[in-house]
């Protein structure tokens, strides 16, 4: 009961948020999607126009590719995966959110992570990595490393929208997800996070 109340308060705060300019042209703020008790949590960039319309994360073309990647790992947003974004409001023309906007939205992401308590975080693209690691990483250079967010393992990989434009890098993203799966297996076998 208290848990669902926490989520309701978070949603209400977010819906009323005016912390940055992205609030001015959103249809609605989008918190996330998937199972809020998941072990896996993926963090993207921000809602696209489809997400802004429907109020759910990753329901557009990038979400379709992400769902296929999850299926290949025998995962699903309906089961053991929660999906969030670095920023909760759609940016006009899908521009990349600025560091200050990511910073303004970070308290929402932090509360989300604290509520989900995932065993592993996957940062999809540079804005997500900036939000989780507080560093501007180059995805190509950060791949294959285990980062840390408050004791939770973090893996960095390409954003699915990037992969739609650069399908030649899909193999690398698959390798990154396999690396993430190995880290997850270690978390589970060592009993960490339980
Ligand atoms: N891209 C993202 O980063 N997040 C979404 O929710 C949709 C597209």
PDB file of C-alpha atoms and ligand atoms in Angstrom:
ATOM      1  CA  UNK A   1       0.000   0.000   0.000  1.00  0.00           C
ATOM      2  CA  UNK A   2       2.735   2.473   0.974  1.00  0.00           C
ATOM      3  CA  UNK A   3       4.622   1.440  -2.098  1.00  0.00           C
ATOM      4  CA  UNK A   4       1.766   2.274  -4.448  1.00  0.00           C
ATOM      5  CA  UNK A   5       1.303   5.540  -2.609  1.00  0.00           C
ATOM      6  CA  UNK A   6       4.954   6.360  -3.300  1.00  0.00           C
ATOM      7  CA  UNK A   7       4.353   5.773  -6.998  1.00  0.00           C
ATOM      8  CA  UNK A   8       1.210   7.896  -6.966  1.00  0.00           C
ATOM      9  CA  UNK A   9       3.055  10.778  -5.314  1.00  0.00           C
ATOM     10  CA  UNK A  10       5.884  10.473  -7.801  1.00  0.00           C
ATOM     11  CA  UNK A  11       3.452  10.518 -10.738  1.00  0.00           C
ATOM     12  CA  UNK A  12       1.620  13.526  -9.328  1.00  0.00           C
ATOM     13  CA  UNK A  13       4.862  15.460  -8.733  1.00  0.00           C
ATOM     14  CA  UNK A  14       6.045  14.669 -12.221  1.00  0.00           C
ATOM     15  CA  UNK A  15       2.746  15.615 -13.864  1.00  0.00           C
ATOM     16  CA  UNK A  16       2.893  19.033 -12.194  1.00  0.00           C
ATOM     17  CA  UNK A  17       6.616  19.564 -12.861  1.00  0.00           C
ATOM     18  CA  UNK A  18       7.788  22.877 -14.307  1.00  0.00           C
ATOM     19  CA  UNK A  19      11.472  22.459 -13.523  1.00  0.00           C
ATOM     20  CA  UNK A  20      12.649  22.978 -17.110  1.00  0.00           C
ATOM     21  CA  UNK A  21      11.394  24.293 -20.461  1.00  0.00           C
ATOM     22  CA  UNK A  22      10.408  20.828 -21.716  1.00  0.00           C
ATOM     23  CA  UNK A  23       7.189  21.159 -19.703  1.00  0.00           C
ATOM     24  CA  UNK A  24       5.993  23.921 -22.012  1.00  0.00           C
ATOM     25  CA  UNK A  25       5.396  21.774 -25.068  1.00  0.00           C
ATOM     26  CA  UNK A  26       4.675  18.329 -23.638  1.00  0.00           C
ATOM     27  CA  UNK A  27       1.305  16.665 -23.944  1.00  0.00           C
ATOM     28  CA  UNK A  28       2.050  14.793 -20.774  1.00  0.00           C
ATOM     29  CA  UNK A  29       5.050  13.745 -18.738  1.00  0.00           C
ATOM     30  CA  UNK A  30       5.875  10.050 -19.181  1.00  0.00           C
ATOM     31  CA  UNK A  31       7.187   8.167 -16.171  1.00  0.00           C
ATOM     32  CA  UNK A  32       8.049   4.769 -17.637  1.00  0.00           C
ATOM     33  CA  UNK A  33       6.671   1.374 -18.588  1.00  0.00           C
ATOM     34  CA  UNK A  34       6.949  -2.249 -17.550  1.00  0.00           C
ATOM     35  CA  UNK A  35       7.064  -4.049 -14.240  1.00  0.00           C
ATOM     36  CA  UNK A  36       7.849  -1.738 -11.305  1.00  0.00           C
ATOM     37  CA  UNK A  37       9.265  -4.714  -9.381  1.00  0.00           C
ATOM     38  CA  UNK A  38      11.667  -5.769 -12.116  1.00  0.00           C
ATOM     39  CA  UNK A  39      15.295  -6.854 -11.681  1.00  0.00           C
ATOM     40  CA  UNK A  40      16.248  -5.208 -14.973  1.00  0.00           C
ATOM     41  CA  UNK A  41      15.849  -1.470 -15.481  1.00  0.00           C
ATOM     42  CA  UNK A  42      16.595   0.213 -18.796  1.00  0.00           C
ATOM     43  CA  UNK A  43      16.997   3.974 -18.997  1.00  0.00           C
ATOM     44  CA  UNK A  44      16.500   5.766 -22.317  1.00  0.00           C
ATOM     45  CA  UNK A  45      16.687   9.384 -23.346  1.00  0.00           C
ATOM     46  CA  UNK A  46      13.205  10.851 -23.221  1.00  0.00           C
ATOM     47  CA  UNK A  47       9.715  10.295 -24.601  1.00  0.00           C
ATOM     48  CA  UNK A  48       9.340  10.560 -28.373  1.00  0.00           C
ATOM     49  CA  UNK A  49       6.201  11.956 -29.989  1.00  0.00           C
ATOM     50  CA  UNK A  50       4.389   8.610 -29.786  1.00  0.00           C
ATOM     51  CA  UNK A  51       5.231   8.284 -26.067  1.00  0.00           C
ATOM     52  CA  UNK A  52       4.122  11.893 -25.520  1.00  0.00           C
ATOM     53  CA  UNK A  53       0.751  11.001 -27.085  1.00  0.00           C
ATOM     54  CA  UNK A  54       0.231   7.708 -25.282  1.00  0.00           C
ATOM     55  CA  UNK A  55       1.804   8.404 -21.915  1.00  0.00           C
ATOM     56  CA  UNK A  56       3.920   5.264 -21.892  1.00  0.00           C
ATOM     57  CA  UNK A  57       7.673   4.861 -22.445  1.00  0.00           C
ATOM     58  CA  UNK A  58       9.127   3.146 -25.516  1.00  0.00           C
ATOM     59  CA  UNK A  59       5.922   2.599 -27.498  1.00  0.00           C
ATOM     60  CA  UNK A  60       7.288   4.081 -30.764  1.00  0.00           C
ATOM     61  CA  UNK A  61       9.768   2.619 -33.299  1.00  0.00           C
ATOM     62  CA  UNK A  62      12.712   2.597 -30.846  1.00  0.00           C
ATOM     63  CA  UNK A  63      10.485   0.764 -28.365  1.00  0.00           C
ATOM     64  CA  UNK A  64       9.724  -1.870 -30.997  1.00  0.00           C
ATOM     65  CA  UNK A  65      13.414  -2.579 -31.473  1.00  0.00           C
ATOM     66  CA  UNK A  66      13.987  -2.561 -27.716  1.00  0.00           C
ATOM     67  CA  UNK A  67      11.183  -5.115 -27.257  1.00  0.00           C
ATOM     68  CA  UNK A  68      12.819  -7.355 -29.887  1.00  0.00           C
ATOM     69  CA  UNK A  69      16.154  -7.104 -28.109  1.00  0.00           C
ATOM     70  CA  UNK A  70      14.462  -7.982 -24.815  1.00  0.00           C
ATOM     71  CA  UNK A  71      12.775 -10.978 -26.431  1.00  0.00           C
ATOM     72  CA  UNK A  72      16.165 -12.206 -27.677  1.00  0.00           C
ATOM     73  CA  UNK A  73      17.311 -12.164 -24.031  1.00  0.00           C
ATOM     74  CA  UNK A  74      14.137 -14.007 -22.978  1.00  0.00           C
ATOM     75  CA  UNK A  75      13.026 -10.827 -21.198  1.00  0.00           C
ATOM     76  CA  UNK A  76       9.880  -8.754 -21.540  1.00  0.00           C
ATOM     77  CA  UNK A  77       8.562  -5.433 -20.285  1.00  0.00           C
ATOM     78  CA  UNK A  78       5.539  -7.423 -19.115  1.00  0.00           C
ATOM     79  CA  UNK A  79       7.686  -9.510 -16.820  1.00  0.00           C
ATOM     80  CA  UNK A  80      11.117  -8.700 -15.406  1.00  0.00           C
ATOM     81  CA  UNK A  81      11.901  -5.342 -17.026  1.00  0.00           C
ATOM     82  CA  UNK A  82      11.137  -1.738 -16.147  1.00  0.00           C
ATOM     83  CA  UNK A  83      11.735   1.042 -18.689  1.00  0.00           C
ATOM     84  CA  UNK A  84      12.432   4.664 -17.789  1.00  0.00           C
ATOM     85  CA  UNK A  85      13.990   7.731 -19.351  1.00  0.00           C
ATOM     86  CA  UNK A  86      16.543  10.362 -18.391  1.00  0.00           C
ATOM     87  CA  UNK A  87      13.913  13.053 -18.959  1.00  0.00           C
ATOM     88  CA  UNK A  88      10.162  12.629 -18.620  1.00  0.00           C
ATOM     89  CA  UNK A  89       8.992  15.197 -21.179  1.00  0.00           C
ATOM     90  CA  UNK A  90       9.163  15.043 -24.963  1.00  0.00           C
ATOM     91  CA  UNK A  91      11.714  17.457 -26.432  1.00  0.00           C
ATOM     92  CA  UNK A  92      10.545  19.445 -29.480  1.00  0.00           C
ATOM     93  CA  UNK A  93      11.750  17.854 -32.753  1.00  0.00           C
ATOM     94  CA  UNK A  94      13.221  15.027 -30.677  1.00  0.00           C
ATOM     95  CA  UNK A  95      16.291  17.077 -29.902  1.00  0.00           C
ATOM     96  CA  UNK A  96      18.694  15.629 -27.361  1.00  0.00           C
ATOM     97  CA  UNK A  97      17.878  16.878 -23.868  1.00  0.00           C
ATOM     98  CA  UNK A  98      20.441  19.289 -22.483  1.00  0.00           C
ATOM     99  CA  UNK A  99      22.574  18.451 -19.466  1.00  0.00           C
ATOM    100  CA  UNK A 100      20.650  21.011 -17.378  1.00  0.00           C
ATOM    101  CA  UNK A 101      17.330  19.390 -18.346  1.00  0.00           C
ATOM    102  CA  UNK A 102      18.678  15.958 -17.442  1.00  0.00           C
ATOM    103  CA  UNK A 103      19.845  17.408 -14.119  1.00  0.00           C
ATOM    104  CA  UNK A 104      16.446  19.015 -13.467  1.00  0.00           C
ATOM    105  CA  UNK A 105      14.722  15.668 -14.100  1.00  0.00           C
ATOM    106  CA  UNK A 106      17.199  13.535 -12.153  1.00  0.00           C
ATOM    107  CA  UNK A 107      15.246  13.545  -8.852  1.00  0.00           C
ATOM    108  CA  UNK A 108      12.389  11.724 -10.632  1.00  0.00           C
ATOM    109  CA  UNK A 109      14.713   9.076 -12.045  1.00  0.00           C
ATOM    110  CA  UNK A 110      16.395   8.693  -8.656  1.00  0.00           C
ATOM    111  CA  UNK A 111      13.039   8.130  -6.947  1.00  0.00           C
ATOM    112  CA  UNK A 112      12.044   5.655  -9.642  1.00  0.00           C
ATOM    113  CA  UNK A 113      15.235   3.643  -9.169  1.00  0.00           C
ATOM    114  CA  UNK A 114      14.757   3.722  -5.400  1.00  0.00           C
ATOM    115  CA  UNK A 115      11.221   2.339  -5.819  1.00  0.00           C
ATOM    116  CA  UNK A 116      12.032  -0.336  -8.413  1.00  0.00           C
ATOM    117  CA  UNK A 117      15.308  -1.385  -6.721  1.00  0.00           C
ATOM    118  CA  UNK A 118      16.619  -3.096  -9.857  1.00  0.00           C
ATOM    119  CA  UNK A 119      19.595  -5.457  -9.694  1.00  0.00           C
ATOM    120  CA  UNK A 120      21.012  -3.999 -12.885  1.00  0.00           C
ATOM    121  CA  UNK A 121      20.677  -0.760 -14.845  1.00  0.00           C
ATOM    122  CA  UNK A 122      21.220  -0.457 -18.591  1.00  0.00           C
ATOM    123  CA  UNK A 123      21.928   3.068 -19.842  1.00  0.00           C
ATOM    124  CA  UNK A 124      20.690   3.383 -23.421  1.00  0.00           C
ATOM    125  CA  UNK A 125      22.736   6.154 -24.988  1.00  0.00           C
ATOM    126  CA  UNK A 126      24.679   9.147 -23.769  1.00  0.00           C
ATOM    127  CA  UNK A 127      21.948  11.144 -21.970  1.00  0.00           C
ATOM    128  CA  UNK A 128      21.031   8.068 -19.922  1.00  0.00           C
ATOM    129  CA  UNK A 129      24.686   7.474 -19.064  1.00  0.00           C
ATOM    130  CA  UNK A 130      25.017  11.136 -18.079  1.00  0.00           C
ATOM    131  CA  UNK A 131      21.998  10.836 -15.780  1.00  0.00           C
ATOM    132  CA  UNK A 132      23.166   7.620 -14.087  1.00  0.00           C
ATOM    133  CA  UNK A 133      26.922   8.195 -13.952  1.00  0.00           C
ATOM    134  CA  UNK A 134      27.059  11.988 -13.760  1.00  0.00           C
ATOM    135  CA  UNK A 135      29.714  11.876 -16.495  1.00  0.00           C
ATOM    136  CA  UNK A 136      29.570  12.595 -20.202  1.00  0.00           C
ATOM    137  CA  UNK A 137      30.709   9.219 -21.561  1.00  0.00           C
ATOM    138  CA  UNK A 138      31.401   8.186 -25.113  1.00  0.00           C
ATOM    139  CA  UNK A 139      29.247   5.085 -25.642  1.00  0.00           C
ATOM    140  CA  UNK A 140      31.808   3.366 -27.865  1.00  0.00           C
ATOM    141  CA  UNK A 141      34.470   3.758 -25.167  1.00  0.00           C
ATOM    142  CA  UNK A 142      32.195   2.899 -22.208  1.00  0.00           C
ATOM    143  CA  UNK A 143      30.791  -0.354 -23.621  1.00  0.00           C
ATOM    144  CA  UNK A 144      31.751  -3.584 -21.911  1.00  0.00           C
ATOM    145  CA  UNK A 145      32.528  -1.972 -18.540  1.00  0.00           C
ATOM    146  CA  UNK A 146      30.682  -2.321 -15.273  1.00  0.00           C
ATOM    147  CA  UNK A 147      29.772   1.069 -13.834  1.00  0.00           C
ATOM    148  CA  UNK A 148      28.012   1.726 -10.568  1.00  0.00           C
ATOM    149  CA  UNK A 149      24.969   3.705  -9.483  1.00  0.00           C
ATOM    150  CA  UNK A 150      24.595   3.685  -5.683  1.00  0.00           C
ATOM    151  CA  UNK A 151      25.763   0.066  -5.510  1.00  0.00           C
ATOM    152  CA  UNK A 152      23.737  -1.088  -8.541  1.00  0.00           C
ATOM    153  CA  UNK A 153      25.662  -2.404 -11.578  1.00  0.00           C
ATOM    154  CA  UNK A 154      25.326  -0.178 -14.659  1.00  0.00           C
ATOM    155  CA  UNK A 155      26.013  -1.204 -18.259  1.00  0.00           C
ATOM    156  CA  UNK A 156      26.174   1.321 -21.075  1.00  0.00           C
ATOM    157  CA  UNK A 157      25.084   0.619 -24.644  1.00  0.00           C
ATOM    158  CA  UNK A 158      23.645   2.287 -27.728  1.00  0.00           C
ATOM    159  CA  UNK A 159      20.155   3.743 -27.757  1.00  0.00           C
ATOM    160  CA  UNK A 160      17.731   1.725 -29.942  1.00  0.00           C
ATOM    161  CA  UNK A 161      16.893   4.852 -32.009  1.00  0.00           C
ATOM    162  CA  UNK A 162      20.600   5.086 -32.832  1.00  0.00           C
ATOM    163  CA  UNK A 163      20.577   1.399 -33.808  1.00  0.00           C
ATOM    164  CA  UNK A 164      17.644   2.012 -36.161  1.00  0.00           C
ATOM    165  CA  UNK A 165      19.819   4.574 -37.950  1.00  0.00           C
ATOM    166  CA  UNK A 166      23.025   2.506 -37.606  1.00  0.00           C
ATOM    167  CA  UNK A 167      22.015  -1.148 -37.926  1.00  0.00           C
ATOM    168  CA  UNK A 168      25.673  -2.120 -38.404  1.00  0.00           C
ATOM    169  CA  UNK A 169      26.113  -1.558 -34.639  1.00  0.00           C
ATOM    170  CA  UNK A 170      23.320  -3.953 -33.591  1.00  0.00           C
ATOM    171  CA  UNK A 171      25.868  -6.739 -33.049  1.00  0.00           C
ATOM    172  CA  UNK A 172      27.716  -4.561 -30.544  1.00  0.00           C
ATOM    173  CA  UNK A 173      24.491  -3.802 -28.687  1.00  0.00           C
ATOM    174  CA  UNK A 174      23.742  -7.523 -28.555  1.00  0.00           C
ATOM    175  CA  UNK A 175      27.218  -8.173 -27.105  1.00  0.00           C
ATOM    176  CA  UNK A 176      26.546  -5.458 -24.504  1.00  0.00           C
ATOM    177  CA  UNK A 177      23.263  -7.076 -23.492  1.00  0.00           C
ATOM    178  CA  UNK A 178      24.990 -10.461 -23.177  1.00  0.00           C
ATOM    179  CA  UNK A 179      27.566  -8.762 -20.925  1.00  0.00           C
ATOM    180  CA  UNK A 180      24.681  -7.320 -18.904  1.00  0.00           C
ATOM    181  CA  UNK A 181      23.130 -10.778 -18.622  1.00  0.00           C
ATOM    182  CA  UNK A 182      26.397 -12.165 -17.220  1.00  0.00           C
ATOM    183  CA  UNK A 183      26.534  -9.348 -14.654  1.00  0.00           C
ATOM    184  CA  UNK A 184      22.921 -10.057 -13.730  1.00  0.00           C
ATOM    185  CA  UNK A 185      23.730 -13.746 -13.228  1.00  0.00           C
ATOM    186  CA  UNK A 186      26.557 -12.699 -10.875  1.00  0.00           C
ATOM    187  CA  UNK A 187      24.223 -10.410  -8.920  1.00  0.00           C
ATOM    188  CA  UNK A 188      21.714 -13.191  -8.520  1.00  0.00           C
ATOM    189  CA  UNK A 189      24.166 -15.939  -7.579  1.00  0.00           C
ATOM    190  CA  UNK A 190      25.996 -13.752  -5.020  1.00  0.00           C
ATOM    191  CA  UNK A 191      22.644 -12.811  -3.514  1.00  0.00           C
ATOM    192  CA  UNK A 192      23.487  -9.121  -3.881  1.00  0.00           C
ATOM    193  CA  UNK A 193      20.531  -6.797  -3.777  1.00  0.00           C
ATOM    194  CA  UNK A 194      18.240  -9.291  -2.092  1.00  0.00           C
TER     195      UNK A 194
HETATM  196  N1  LIG B   1      13.220   6.927 -26.911  1.00  0.00           N
HETATM  197  C1  LIG B   1      13.505   6.991 -25.591  1.00  0.00           C
HETATM  198  O1  LIG B   1      14.631   7.229 -25.195  1.00  0.00           O
HETATM  199  N2  LIG B   1      12.528   6.776 -24.737  1.00  0.00           N
HETATM  200  C2  LIG B   1      11.290   6.498 -25.108  1.00  0.00           C
HETATM  201  O2  LIG B   1      10.452   6.328 -24.252  1.00  0.00           O
HETATM  202  C3  LIG B   1      11.020   6.428 -26.479  1.00  0.00           C
HETATM  203  C4  LIG B   1      11.995   6.644 -27.355  1.00  0.00           C
END
